[in-house]
Structure formats: C-alpha cells, structure tokens
Coordinates of C-alpha atoms in Angstrom, one line a residue:
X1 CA -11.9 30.4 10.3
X2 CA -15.6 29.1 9.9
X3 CA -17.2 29.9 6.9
X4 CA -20.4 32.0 6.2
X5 CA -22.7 29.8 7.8
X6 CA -20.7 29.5 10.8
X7 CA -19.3 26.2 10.1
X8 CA -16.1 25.2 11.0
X9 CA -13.7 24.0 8.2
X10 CA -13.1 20.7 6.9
X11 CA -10.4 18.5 6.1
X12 CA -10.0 15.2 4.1
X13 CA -7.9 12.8 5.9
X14 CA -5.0 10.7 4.1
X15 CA -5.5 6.8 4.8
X16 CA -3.2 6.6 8.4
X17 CA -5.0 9.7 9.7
X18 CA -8.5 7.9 8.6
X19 CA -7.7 5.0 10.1
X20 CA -6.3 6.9 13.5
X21 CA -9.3 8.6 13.8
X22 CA -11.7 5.3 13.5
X23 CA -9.7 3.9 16.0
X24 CA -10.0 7.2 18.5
X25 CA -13.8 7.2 17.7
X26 CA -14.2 3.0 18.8
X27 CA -11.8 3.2 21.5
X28 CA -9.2 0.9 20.1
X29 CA -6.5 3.5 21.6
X30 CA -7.6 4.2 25.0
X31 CA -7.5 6.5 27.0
X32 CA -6.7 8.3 24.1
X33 CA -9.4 10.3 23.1
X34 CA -8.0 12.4 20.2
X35 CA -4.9 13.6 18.7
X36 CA -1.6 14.4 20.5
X37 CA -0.3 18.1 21.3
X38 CA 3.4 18.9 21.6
X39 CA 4.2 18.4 25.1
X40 CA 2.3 14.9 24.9
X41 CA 4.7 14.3 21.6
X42 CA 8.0 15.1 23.0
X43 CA 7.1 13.1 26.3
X44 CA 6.2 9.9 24.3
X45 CA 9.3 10.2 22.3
X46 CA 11.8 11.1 25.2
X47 CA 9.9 8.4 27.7
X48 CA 7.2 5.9 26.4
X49 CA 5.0 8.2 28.5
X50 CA 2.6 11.0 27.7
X51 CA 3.3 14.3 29.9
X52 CA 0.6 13.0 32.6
X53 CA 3.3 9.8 32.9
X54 CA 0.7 7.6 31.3
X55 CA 1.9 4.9 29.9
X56 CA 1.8 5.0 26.0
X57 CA 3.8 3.8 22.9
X58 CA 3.4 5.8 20.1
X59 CA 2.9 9.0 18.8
X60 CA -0.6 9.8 17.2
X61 CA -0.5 13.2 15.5
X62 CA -2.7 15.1 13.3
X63 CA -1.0 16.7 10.4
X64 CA -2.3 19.6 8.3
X65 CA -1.3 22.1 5.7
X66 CA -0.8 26.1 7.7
X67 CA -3.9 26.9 6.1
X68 CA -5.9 24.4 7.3
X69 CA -4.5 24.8 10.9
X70 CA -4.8 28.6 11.1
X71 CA -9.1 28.0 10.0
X72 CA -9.4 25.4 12.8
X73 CA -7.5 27.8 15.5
X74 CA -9.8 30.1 14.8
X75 CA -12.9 28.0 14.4
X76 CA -12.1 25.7 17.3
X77 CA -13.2 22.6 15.3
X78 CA -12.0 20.9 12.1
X79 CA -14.7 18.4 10.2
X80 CA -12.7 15.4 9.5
X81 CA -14.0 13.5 6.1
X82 CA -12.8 10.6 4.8
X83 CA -11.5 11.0 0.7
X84 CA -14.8 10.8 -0.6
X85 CA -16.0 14.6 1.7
X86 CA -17.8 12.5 3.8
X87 CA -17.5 14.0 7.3
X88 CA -16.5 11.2 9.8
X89 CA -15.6 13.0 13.5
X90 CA -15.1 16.7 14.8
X91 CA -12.0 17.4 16.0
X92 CA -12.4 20.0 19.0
X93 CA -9.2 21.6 18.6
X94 CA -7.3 22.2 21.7
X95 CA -3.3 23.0 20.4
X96 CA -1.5 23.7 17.6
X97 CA 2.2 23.3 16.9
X98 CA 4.6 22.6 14.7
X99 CA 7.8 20.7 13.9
X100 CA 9.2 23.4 11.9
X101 CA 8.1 21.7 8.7
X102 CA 4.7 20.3 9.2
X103 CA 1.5 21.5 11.1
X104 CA -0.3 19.8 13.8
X105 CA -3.8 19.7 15.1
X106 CA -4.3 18.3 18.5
X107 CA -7.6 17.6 21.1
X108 CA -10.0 15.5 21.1
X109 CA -12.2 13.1 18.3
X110 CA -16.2 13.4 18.8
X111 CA -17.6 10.4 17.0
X112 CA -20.3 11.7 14.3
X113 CA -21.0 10.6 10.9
X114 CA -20.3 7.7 9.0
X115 CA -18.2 5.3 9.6
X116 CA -14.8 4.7 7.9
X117 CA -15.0 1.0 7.5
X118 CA -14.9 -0.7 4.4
X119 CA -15.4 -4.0 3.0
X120 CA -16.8 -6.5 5.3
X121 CA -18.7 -3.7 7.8
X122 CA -20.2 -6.1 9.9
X123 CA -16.7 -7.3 11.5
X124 CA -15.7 -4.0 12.2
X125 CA -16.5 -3.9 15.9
X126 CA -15.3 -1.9 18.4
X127 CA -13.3 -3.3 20.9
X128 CA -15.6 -3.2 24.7
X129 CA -18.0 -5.1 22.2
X130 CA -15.7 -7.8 21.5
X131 CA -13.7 -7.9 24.5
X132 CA -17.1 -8.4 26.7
X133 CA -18.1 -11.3 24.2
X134 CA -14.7 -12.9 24.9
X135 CA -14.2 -12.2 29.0
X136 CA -14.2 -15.8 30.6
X137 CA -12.1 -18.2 32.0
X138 CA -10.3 -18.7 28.9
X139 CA -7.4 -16.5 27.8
X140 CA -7.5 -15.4 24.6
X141 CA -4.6 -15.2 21.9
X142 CA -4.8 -12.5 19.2
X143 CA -3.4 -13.0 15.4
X144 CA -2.6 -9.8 12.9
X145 CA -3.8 -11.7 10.0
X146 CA -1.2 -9.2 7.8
X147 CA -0.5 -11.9 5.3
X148 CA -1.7 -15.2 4.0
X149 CA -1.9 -18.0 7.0
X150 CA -0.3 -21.2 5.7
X151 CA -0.5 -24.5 7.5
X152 CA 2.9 -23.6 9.9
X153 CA 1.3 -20.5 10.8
X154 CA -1.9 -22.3 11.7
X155 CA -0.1 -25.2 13.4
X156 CA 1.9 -22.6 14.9
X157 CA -1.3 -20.6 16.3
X158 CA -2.8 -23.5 17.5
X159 CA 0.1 -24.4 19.5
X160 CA 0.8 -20.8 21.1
X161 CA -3.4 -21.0 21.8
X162 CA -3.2 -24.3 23.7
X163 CA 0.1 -23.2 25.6
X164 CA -2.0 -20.3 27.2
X165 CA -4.4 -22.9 28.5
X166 CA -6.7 -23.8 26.3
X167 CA -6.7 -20.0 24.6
X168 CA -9.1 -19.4 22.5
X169 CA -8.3 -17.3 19.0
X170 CA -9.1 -13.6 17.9
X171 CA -7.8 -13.1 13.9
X172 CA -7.1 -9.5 13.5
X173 CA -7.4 -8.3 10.1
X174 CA -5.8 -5.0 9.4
X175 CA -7.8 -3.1 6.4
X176 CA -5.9 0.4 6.4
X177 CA -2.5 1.1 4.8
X178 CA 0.2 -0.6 2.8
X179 CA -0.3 -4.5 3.2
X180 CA 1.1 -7.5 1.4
X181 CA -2.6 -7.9 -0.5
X182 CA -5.7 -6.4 -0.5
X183 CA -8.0 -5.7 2.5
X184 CA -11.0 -7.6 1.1
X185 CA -8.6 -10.9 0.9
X186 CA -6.8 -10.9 4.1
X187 CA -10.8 -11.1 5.5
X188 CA -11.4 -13.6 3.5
X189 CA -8.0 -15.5 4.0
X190 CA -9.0 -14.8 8.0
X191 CA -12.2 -16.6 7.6
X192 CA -10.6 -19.6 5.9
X193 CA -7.9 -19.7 8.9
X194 CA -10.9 -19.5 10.8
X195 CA -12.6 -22.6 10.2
X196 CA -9.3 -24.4 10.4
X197 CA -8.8 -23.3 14.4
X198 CA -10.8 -24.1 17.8
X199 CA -13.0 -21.6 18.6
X200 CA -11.7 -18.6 16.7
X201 CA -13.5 -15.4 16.1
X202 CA -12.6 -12.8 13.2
X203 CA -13.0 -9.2 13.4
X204 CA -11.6 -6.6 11.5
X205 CA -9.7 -3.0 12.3
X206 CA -8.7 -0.3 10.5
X207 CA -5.2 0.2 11.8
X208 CA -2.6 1.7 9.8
X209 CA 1.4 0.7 9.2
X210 CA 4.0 3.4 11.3
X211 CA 6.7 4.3 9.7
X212 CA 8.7 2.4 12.1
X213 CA 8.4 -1.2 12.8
X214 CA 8.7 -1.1 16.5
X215 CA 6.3 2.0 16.6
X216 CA 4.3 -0.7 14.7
X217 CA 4.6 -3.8 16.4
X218 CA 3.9 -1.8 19.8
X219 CA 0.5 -0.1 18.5
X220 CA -0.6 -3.6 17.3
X221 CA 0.1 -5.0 20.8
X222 CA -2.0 -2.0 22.3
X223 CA -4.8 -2.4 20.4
X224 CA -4.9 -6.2 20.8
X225 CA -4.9 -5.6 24.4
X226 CA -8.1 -3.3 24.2
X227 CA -9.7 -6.4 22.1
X228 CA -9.1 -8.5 25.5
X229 CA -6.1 -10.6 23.9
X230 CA -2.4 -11.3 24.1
X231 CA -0.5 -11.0 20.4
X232 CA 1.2 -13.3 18.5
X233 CA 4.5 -12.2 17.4
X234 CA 5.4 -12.4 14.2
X235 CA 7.9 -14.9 13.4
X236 CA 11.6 -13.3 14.1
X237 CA 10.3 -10.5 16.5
X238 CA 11.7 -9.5 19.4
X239 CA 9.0 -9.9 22.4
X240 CA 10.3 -8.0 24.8
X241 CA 10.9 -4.4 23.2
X242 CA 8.8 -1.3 25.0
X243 CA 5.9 -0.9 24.7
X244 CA 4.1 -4.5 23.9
X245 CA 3.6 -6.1 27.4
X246 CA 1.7 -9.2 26.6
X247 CA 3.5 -10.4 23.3
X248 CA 3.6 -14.1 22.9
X249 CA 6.6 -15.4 21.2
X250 CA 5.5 -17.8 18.2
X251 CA 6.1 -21.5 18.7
X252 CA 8.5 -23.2 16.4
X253 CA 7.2 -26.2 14.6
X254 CA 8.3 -28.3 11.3
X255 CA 7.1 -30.6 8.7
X256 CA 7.5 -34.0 9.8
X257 CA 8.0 -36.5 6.4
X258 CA 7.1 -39.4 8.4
X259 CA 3.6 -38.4 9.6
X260 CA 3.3 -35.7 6.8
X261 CA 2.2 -33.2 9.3
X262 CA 3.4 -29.8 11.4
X263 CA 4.3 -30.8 14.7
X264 CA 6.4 -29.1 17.2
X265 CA 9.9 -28.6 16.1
X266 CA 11.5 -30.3 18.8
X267 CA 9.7 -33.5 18.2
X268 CA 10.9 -33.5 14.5
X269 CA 13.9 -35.3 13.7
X270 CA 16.1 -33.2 11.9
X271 CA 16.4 -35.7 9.3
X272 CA 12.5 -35.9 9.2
X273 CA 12.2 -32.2 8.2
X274 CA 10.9 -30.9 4.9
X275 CA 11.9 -27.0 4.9
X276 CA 9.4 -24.7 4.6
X277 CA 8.6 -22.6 1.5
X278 CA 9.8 -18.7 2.0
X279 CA 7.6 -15.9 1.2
X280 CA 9.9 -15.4 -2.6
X281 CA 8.7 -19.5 -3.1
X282 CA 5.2 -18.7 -2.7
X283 CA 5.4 -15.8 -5.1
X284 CA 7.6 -17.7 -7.6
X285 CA 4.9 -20.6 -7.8
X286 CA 1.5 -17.9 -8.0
X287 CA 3.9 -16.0 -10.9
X288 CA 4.3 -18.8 -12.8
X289 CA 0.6 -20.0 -12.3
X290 CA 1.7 -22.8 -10.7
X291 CA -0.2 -24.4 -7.4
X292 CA 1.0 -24.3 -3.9
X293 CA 1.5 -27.7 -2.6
X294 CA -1.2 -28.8 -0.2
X295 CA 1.6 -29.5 2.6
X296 CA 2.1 -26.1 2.7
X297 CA -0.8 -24.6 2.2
X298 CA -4.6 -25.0 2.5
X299 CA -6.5 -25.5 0.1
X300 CA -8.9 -22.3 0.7
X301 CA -5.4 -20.1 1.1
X302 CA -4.0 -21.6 -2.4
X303 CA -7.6 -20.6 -3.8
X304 CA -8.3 -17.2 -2.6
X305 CA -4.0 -16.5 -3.0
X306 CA -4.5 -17.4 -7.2
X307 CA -7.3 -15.2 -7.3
X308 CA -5.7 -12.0 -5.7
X309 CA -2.2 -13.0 -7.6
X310 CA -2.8 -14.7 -10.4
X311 CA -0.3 -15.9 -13.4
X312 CA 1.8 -12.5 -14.1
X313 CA 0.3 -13.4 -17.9
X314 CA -2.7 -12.4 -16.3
X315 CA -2.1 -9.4 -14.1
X316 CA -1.8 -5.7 -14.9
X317 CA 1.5 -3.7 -15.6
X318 CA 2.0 -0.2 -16.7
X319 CA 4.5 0.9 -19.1
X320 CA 5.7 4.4 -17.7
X321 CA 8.0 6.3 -20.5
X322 CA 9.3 9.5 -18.8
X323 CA 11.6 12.0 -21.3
X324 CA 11.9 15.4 -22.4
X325 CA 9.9 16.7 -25.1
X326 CA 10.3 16.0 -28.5
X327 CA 12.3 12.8 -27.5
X328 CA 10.0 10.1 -28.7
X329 CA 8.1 9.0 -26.0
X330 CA 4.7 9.6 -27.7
X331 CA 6.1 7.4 -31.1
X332 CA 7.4 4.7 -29.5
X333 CA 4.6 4.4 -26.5
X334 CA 1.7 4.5 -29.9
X335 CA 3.6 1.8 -31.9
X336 CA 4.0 -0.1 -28.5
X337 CA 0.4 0.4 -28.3
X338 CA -0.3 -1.4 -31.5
X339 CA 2.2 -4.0 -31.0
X340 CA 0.3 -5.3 -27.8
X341 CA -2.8 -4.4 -29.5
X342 CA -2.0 -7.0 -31.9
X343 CA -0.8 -9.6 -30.1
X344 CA -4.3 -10.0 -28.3
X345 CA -2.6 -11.1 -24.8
X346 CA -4.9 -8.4 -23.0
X347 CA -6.7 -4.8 -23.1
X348 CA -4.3 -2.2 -23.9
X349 CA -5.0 1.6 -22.6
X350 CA -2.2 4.6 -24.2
X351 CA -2.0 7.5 -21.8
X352 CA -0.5 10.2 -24.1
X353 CA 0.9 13.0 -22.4
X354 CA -1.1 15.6 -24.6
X355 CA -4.1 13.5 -24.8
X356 CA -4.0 13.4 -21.5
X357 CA -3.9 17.4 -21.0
X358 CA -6.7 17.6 -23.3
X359 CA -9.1 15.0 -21.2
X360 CA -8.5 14.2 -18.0
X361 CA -5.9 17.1 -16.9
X362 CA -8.1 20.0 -18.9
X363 CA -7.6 23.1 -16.9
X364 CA -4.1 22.7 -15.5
X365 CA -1.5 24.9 -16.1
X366 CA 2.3 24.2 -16.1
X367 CA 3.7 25.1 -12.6
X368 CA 5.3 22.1 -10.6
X369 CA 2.2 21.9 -8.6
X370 CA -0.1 21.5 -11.8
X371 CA 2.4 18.7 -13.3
X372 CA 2.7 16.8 -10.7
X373 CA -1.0 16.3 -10.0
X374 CA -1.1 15.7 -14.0
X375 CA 1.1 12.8 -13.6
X376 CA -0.8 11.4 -10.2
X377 CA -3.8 11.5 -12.4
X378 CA -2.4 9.4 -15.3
X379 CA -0.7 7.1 -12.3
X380 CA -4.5 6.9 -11.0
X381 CA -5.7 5.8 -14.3
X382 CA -2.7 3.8 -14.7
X383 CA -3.5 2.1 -11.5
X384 CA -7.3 1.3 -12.4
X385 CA -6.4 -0.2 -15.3
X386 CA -3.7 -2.8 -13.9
X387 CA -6.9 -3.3 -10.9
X388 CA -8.4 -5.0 -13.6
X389 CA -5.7 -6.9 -15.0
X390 CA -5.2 -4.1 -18.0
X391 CA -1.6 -2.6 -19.7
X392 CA -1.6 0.9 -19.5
X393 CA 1.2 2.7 -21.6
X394 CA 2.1 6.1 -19.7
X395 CA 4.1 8.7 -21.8
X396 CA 4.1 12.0 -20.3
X397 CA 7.6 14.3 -19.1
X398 CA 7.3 13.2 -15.4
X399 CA 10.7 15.2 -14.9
X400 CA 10.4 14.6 -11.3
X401 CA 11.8 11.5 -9.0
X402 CA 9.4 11.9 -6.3
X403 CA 6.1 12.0 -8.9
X404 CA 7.4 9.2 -10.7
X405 CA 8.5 7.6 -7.1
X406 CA 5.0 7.8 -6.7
X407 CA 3.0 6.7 -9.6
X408 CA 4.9 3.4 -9.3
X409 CA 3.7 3.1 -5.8
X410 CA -0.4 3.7 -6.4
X411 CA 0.6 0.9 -9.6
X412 CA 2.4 -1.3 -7.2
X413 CA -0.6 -1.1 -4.6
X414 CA -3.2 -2.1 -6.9
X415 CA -1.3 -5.4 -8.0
X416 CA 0.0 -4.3 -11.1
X417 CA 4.2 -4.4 -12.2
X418 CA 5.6 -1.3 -13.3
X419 CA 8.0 -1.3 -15.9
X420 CA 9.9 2.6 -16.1
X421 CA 11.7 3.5 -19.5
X422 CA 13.5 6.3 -19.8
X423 CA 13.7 8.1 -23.6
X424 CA 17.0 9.0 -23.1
X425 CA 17.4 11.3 -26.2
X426 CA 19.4 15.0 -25.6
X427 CA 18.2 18.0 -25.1
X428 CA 20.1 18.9 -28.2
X429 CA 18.2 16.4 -31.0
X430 CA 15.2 16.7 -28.8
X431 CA 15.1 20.5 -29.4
X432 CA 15.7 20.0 -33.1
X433 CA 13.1 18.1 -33.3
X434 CA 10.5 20.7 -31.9
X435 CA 7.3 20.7 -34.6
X436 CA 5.5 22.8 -31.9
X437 CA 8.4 25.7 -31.5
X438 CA 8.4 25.1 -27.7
X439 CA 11.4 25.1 -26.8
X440 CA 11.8 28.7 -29.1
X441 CA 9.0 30.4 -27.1
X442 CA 11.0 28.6 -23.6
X443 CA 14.2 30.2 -24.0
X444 CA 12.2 33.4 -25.4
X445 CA 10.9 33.1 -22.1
X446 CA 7.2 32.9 -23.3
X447 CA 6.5 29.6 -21.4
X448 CA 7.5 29.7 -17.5
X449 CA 9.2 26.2 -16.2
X450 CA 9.5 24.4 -19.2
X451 CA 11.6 21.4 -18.9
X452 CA 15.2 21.2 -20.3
X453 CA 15.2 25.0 -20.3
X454 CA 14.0 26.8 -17.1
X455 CA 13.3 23.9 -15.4
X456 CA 14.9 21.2 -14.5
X457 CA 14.4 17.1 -15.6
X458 CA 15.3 14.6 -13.0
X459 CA 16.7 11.5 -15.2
X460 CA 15.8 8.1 -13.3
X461 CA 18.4 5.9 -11.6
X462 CA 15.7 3.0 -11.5
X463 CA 14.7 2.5 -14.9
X464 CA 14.3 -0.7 -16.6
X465 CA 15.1 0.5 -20.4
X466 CA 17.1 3.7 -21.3
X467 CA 16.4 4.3 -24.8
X468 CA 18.1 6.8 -27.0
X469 CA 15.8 7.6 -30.2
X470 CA 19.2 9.4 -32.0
X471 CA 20.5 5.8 -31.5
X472 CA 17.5 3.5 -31.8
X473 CA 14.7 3.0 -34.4
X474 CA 11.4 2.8 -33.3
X475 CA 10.6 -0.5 -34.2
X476 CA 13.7 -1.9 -32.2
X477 CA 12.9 0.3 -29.1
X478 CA 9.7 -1.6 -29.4
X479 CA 11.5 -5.0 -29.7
X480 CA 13.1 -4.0 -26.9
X481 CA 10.2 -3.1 -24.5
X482 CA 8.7 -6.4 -25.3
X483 CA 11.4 -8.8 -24.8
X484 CA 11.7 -7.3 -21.2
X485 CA 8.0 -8.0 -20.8
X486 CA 8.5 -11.2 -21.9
X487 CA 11.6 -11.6 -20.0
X488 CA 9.7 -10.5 -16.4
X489 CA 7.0 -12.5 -17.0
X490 CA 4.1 -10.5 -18.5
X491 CA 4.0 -11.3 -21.9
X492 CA 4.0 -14.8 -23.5
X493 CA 6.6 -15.3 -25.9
X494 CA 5.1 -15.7 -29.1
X495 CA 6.7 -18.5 -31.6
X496 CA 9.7 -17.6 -33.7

C-alpha cells in the first residue's frame, strides 16, 4: 500500500527491466505502452500475438518480489527508479499474476523523471525523432553495432546498403545488458564505423539481451523497424524466423590478395582468398598485446579495441579462494598478497573474509540471505578493482555455487579474469584447527547455519586450483597460484 504521505511504493529496477521501461517510455515498442498481463503473456507465447491478435514478438513482463506486488495492488501505482532510487516512470498498475514462482506487475508506463540513459546522452533519441529525420526516398539499413565492426563487416554493410538502393545506414548501439564490451566503446567503435560508411547516422538504445536468441533477434528487428529501418542480420542467422519481417540477410564478401581489398565473395577467386580472422584470433592477438593487422581491421577499431582489452599483463583478475573455515584460505590469500606485492607487476587489494565483516559487511548477520549479499559485496569490490586493471585476492566461505556463480560474473563484466581456488582441506583438520572455538559453539548449537555443521558447503566443480593445506605448504600453494597466473597470461614470468 502507499505510504503515510499517500505515496505509492517504489521499486528499483534490475538492468533488462530499466532498459524495458526506457524503451516503453520513447516508444521504441509500439503500441506497447507498458508491461504485459497474463492473458497478453500466454497469447504471445501460444501465437506471436497479444490477446487483441496484435501482432507482437516477445514477451515484456514486469517482475517483482509478493511484497512489492501486493503494495502496488493496493496503491494502484508502483514508482519505478533506476539503481541509483532515482524515480524514472509510474507504472499505473492494471493486473497482477503470477507464474507460480515469480510476481508480475502489468499496465501501463507514464514517462516522468529522469532519464535512464547513460554515456553518450545526446544519441539517445527516441525513435519518431529519428525515423522523421530519415523518411525519404531512400531506404534505410539498420546495424546492431553489438561488437567491434571490422573491415568485412563494413564492406559487408556497405554492400547490403547499396543492394537496397542506394540505402542509407542507421548504427544501433545497444548500451543495456550483457555485451561483448562496454557500452561507452561500442559508441565509440559506432562512430569510427561511422566515418568509414556513406551517409550513416549513430544513435544509441537502451535494449537489453532475452534470454533467448530468437526472442532476441526478433525484439531487435521490432525496434529497428520503429527507427524507420530494415536490420542487418548477423552473420549465420536465419532471416526468416517469426517475428522479424524486414531482416536483411548479410552479404558475403572476402579478401581478395590480388587487389588487397573486401570485395564480394563471388568475385574472389578462391585461390585469391585470405581467410578471415575469427572472433578467438582477435582476442588471441589483443591478449598477447599484439596489433590487429590493418587488412582486417581499421585502424580506429584496433585503437579503441587495445584500449578496452589491453595485454592480459595489463588487465584486472581476481583471485577468489572459497573453503571452510579454518582451512587456510586467509594464510595462503595474505602470503599471496605479499608475493604479488613484491613482484611490483600491479596494485594488489586482499579481501579477507573477516576484514571484510568488520568493514564493508558490518551489521550482517549469518543467515544465507546475509552471506550471500556479503559475498556480492566483496564480488562488487572485486569487480571495481579489476575496472581499473587491479588484482583483488578474495578469501571468504562462499559455500554457495550460485553466489560464487555470481561474483565471477560482475568480475567477468567488468573485464577482469577470474581465477577460483578451492582450499580443499577437511572438515576434520579444518575443525582441529579452530583458534576461535567455532565449530564447538556450532555443534553446541550456539551459532545457527554454520558451515560444515548445520549448514551445508557446496564444493566447486569449476575451480582452477584445489588445494589441500593438510597436503600442501603455504609457500608451494603460493607457487602454485602464481604459475597458473603466469600460465593464463596475467602475470609475467619473472627470470629463473
């Protein structure tokens, strides 16, 4: 219900519900106007149709925890803020159901309050604004700039352009969910395709990854339509699936030696071709700090790609040791930390898992709910420090997958490796080895959900390292740990 003041309740979106809602507030998903109720759900998933028989892809849903949903029943309204509490649309609430695990919210968006877009604000426009700018004559071809544009994808864009009749070019540049790199560089990677195409135009969206690809690939196409353009495929996609009417299927074209130059692939000699570098090449070369060859890609890309991946010397990682207590996370993770210290290769942060309780988790108790969001924190901080091309050493319990499923992704995301080791030591020496009397006041049953004891630890299938302290001195776990940073890259290898 609304609270004293009469206000309705708020809630802070996650990043696809953010996104969703920028693009209900700019019209980018006409004729939706807000979030889908139940019937419209089951209609879209049974028939490509919503339950009026309108035409429409993809479900767009609102998903809230019971309490939420129950205070915005009542109130008839839910604030919508982005992360940050910053309200950014009302949601007039017109439905509620429920899968049976998760609660929904449906009705319509008002627009209000700020705006959820990010870096580069000015191309953010909505899409009557740009579809009136491009209405002419000319057709118009649009490009999901989702990853770097080498020179086949430009030679390739060109071509598919000037086989709609002289198209002219819209570069999409998605700046909400999980992308190949980071929303400021695909904009900036855009701009450089830009000025390498015939009268091309960059704007950016905030549209979000489905968890399927067709779901996907069929949102994209709508949207691009409300732009006023047709799409460009990806290589390898299949053009006519439901739901993305106006798809255009990507030209195939190949290096010629002779003229050293993409032409189309049927006037290229097989004998003439160079192959084309894959996506694990490219990555290979920027690891190793070596440069993209300018046949392949543009000089700008190469540029803007080494400064968003540089030389894995050079980028963050995170160390994550998960293991019970008392097995000797904490002593090897500190002499790790002075190891790297030493060596001077970068800055070096130690997350201790009761340092950590002390500082940044103060307050939080021990239930699986308090752990966990522990752990996220130290996977946040982990995270900020591999932004910035830091090694953070992590060594907390984490006795859950999922948490630990999760930290990796938040490291992942911000460009830095993540390298798991698991303290493998027994709960039998690990007990002995109890200077705190934990595990006495556990099985006294003085402390609730204690890992080992009353609660269970989830030992990792993915680790990198499994290290037994009962088998394995400290110095040569550290060994260890190094020679596989070494080994992936990360470290230099210093002189025998």
């Amino acid at each position: 219900m609304a609270d004293d003041t009469g206000a309705p309740p708020a809630f802070a979106l996650d990043p696809r519900a953010l996104a969703d809602t920028e693009l209900l507030r700019n019209g980018a998903l006409a004729p939706l106007d807000g979030f889908l109720g139940e019937d419209d759900v089951h209609a879209v998933v049974a028939s490509g149709r919503l339950s009026d028989g309108t035409a429409w892809p993809v479900p767009v849903t609102l998903p809230v925890p019971a309490d939420v949903a129950d205070a915005a029943a009542s109130a008839g309204a839910l604030v919508l803020e982005d992360p940050e509490g910053t309200p950014v649309a009302t949601l007039r609430v017109k439905g509620r159901w429920s899968d049976g695990a998760t609660s929904y919210l449906a009705g319509p968006v008002e627009p209000g309050g700020a705006s959820t877009a990010g870096v580069f604000r000015h191309l953010h426009r909505p899409p009557a604004e740009v579809a009136a700018e491009l209405a002419g004559d000319r057709p118009v071809l649009g490009v999901v700039v989702d990853r770097p544009l080498h020179h086949p994808d430009l030679a390739a864009i060109r071509r598919a352009a000037a086989g709609l009749g002289d198209g002219r070019v819209l570069l999409l540049v998605p700046t909400a969910g999980d992308r190949m790199l980071p929303p400021e560089s695909l904009v900036r990677l855009a701009l450089a395709a830009r000025d390498r195409l015939p009268d091309a135009a960059v704007v950016a969206v905030r549209l979000a990854r489905r968890d399927r690809p067709d779901h996907d690939l069929a949102l994209t196409a709508l949207v691009a339509r409300r732009y006023g353009t047709a799409l460009l495929a990806a290589p390898g996609t299949t053009t006519g699936m439901a739901g993305t009417a106006g798809l255009v299927a990507p030209p195939p074209v190949a290096y010629d030696e002779r003229e050293q130059a993409w032409r189309p692939e049927d006037e290229v000699p097989a004998g003439d071709r160079r192959p084309p570098l894959a996506a694990a090449d490219v990555e290979r070369l920027l690891a190793a700090g070596e440069p993209l060859p300018e046949w392949y890609t543009p000089p700008e890309v190469a540029a803007e790609l080494a400064h968003v991946r540089p030389p894995l010397t050079e980028r963050g990682v995170t160390v994550f040791f998960t293991g019970l207590s008392g097995s000797g996370k904490s002593t090897i993770a500190r002499a790790l930390y002075d190891a790297l210290t030493e060596r001077a290769d970068r800055t070096v942060t130690l997350l201790d898992g009761d340092v950590v309780r002390r500082m940044l988790s103060a307050g939080l108790g021990f239930s699986r709910t308090d752990r966990d969001r522990n752990i996220l924190r130290i996977g946040f901080v982990a995270a900020e420090v591999n932004r910035h091309g830091g090694l953070a050493i992590c060594a907390p319990i984490a006795p859950y997958a999922a948490t630990r499923a999760a930290v990796r992704e938040m490291v992942t995301a911000a460009g830095g490796g993540f390298v798991l080791v698991h303290v493998a030591t027994s709960l039998e020496v690990s007990e002995a080895r109890d200077r705190k009397g934990l595990y006495a006041k556990a099985r006294a049953g003085l402390i609730p959900e204690f890992t080992g004891v009353s609660d269970p630890y989830e030992p990792p299938t993915d680790a990198d390292l499994r290290i037994d302290t009962a088998e394995v001195p400290v110095a040569e776990a550290v060994r260890a740990i190094l020679a596989h940073l070494e080994a992936a890259g990360y470290l230099r290898a210093l002189p025998k």
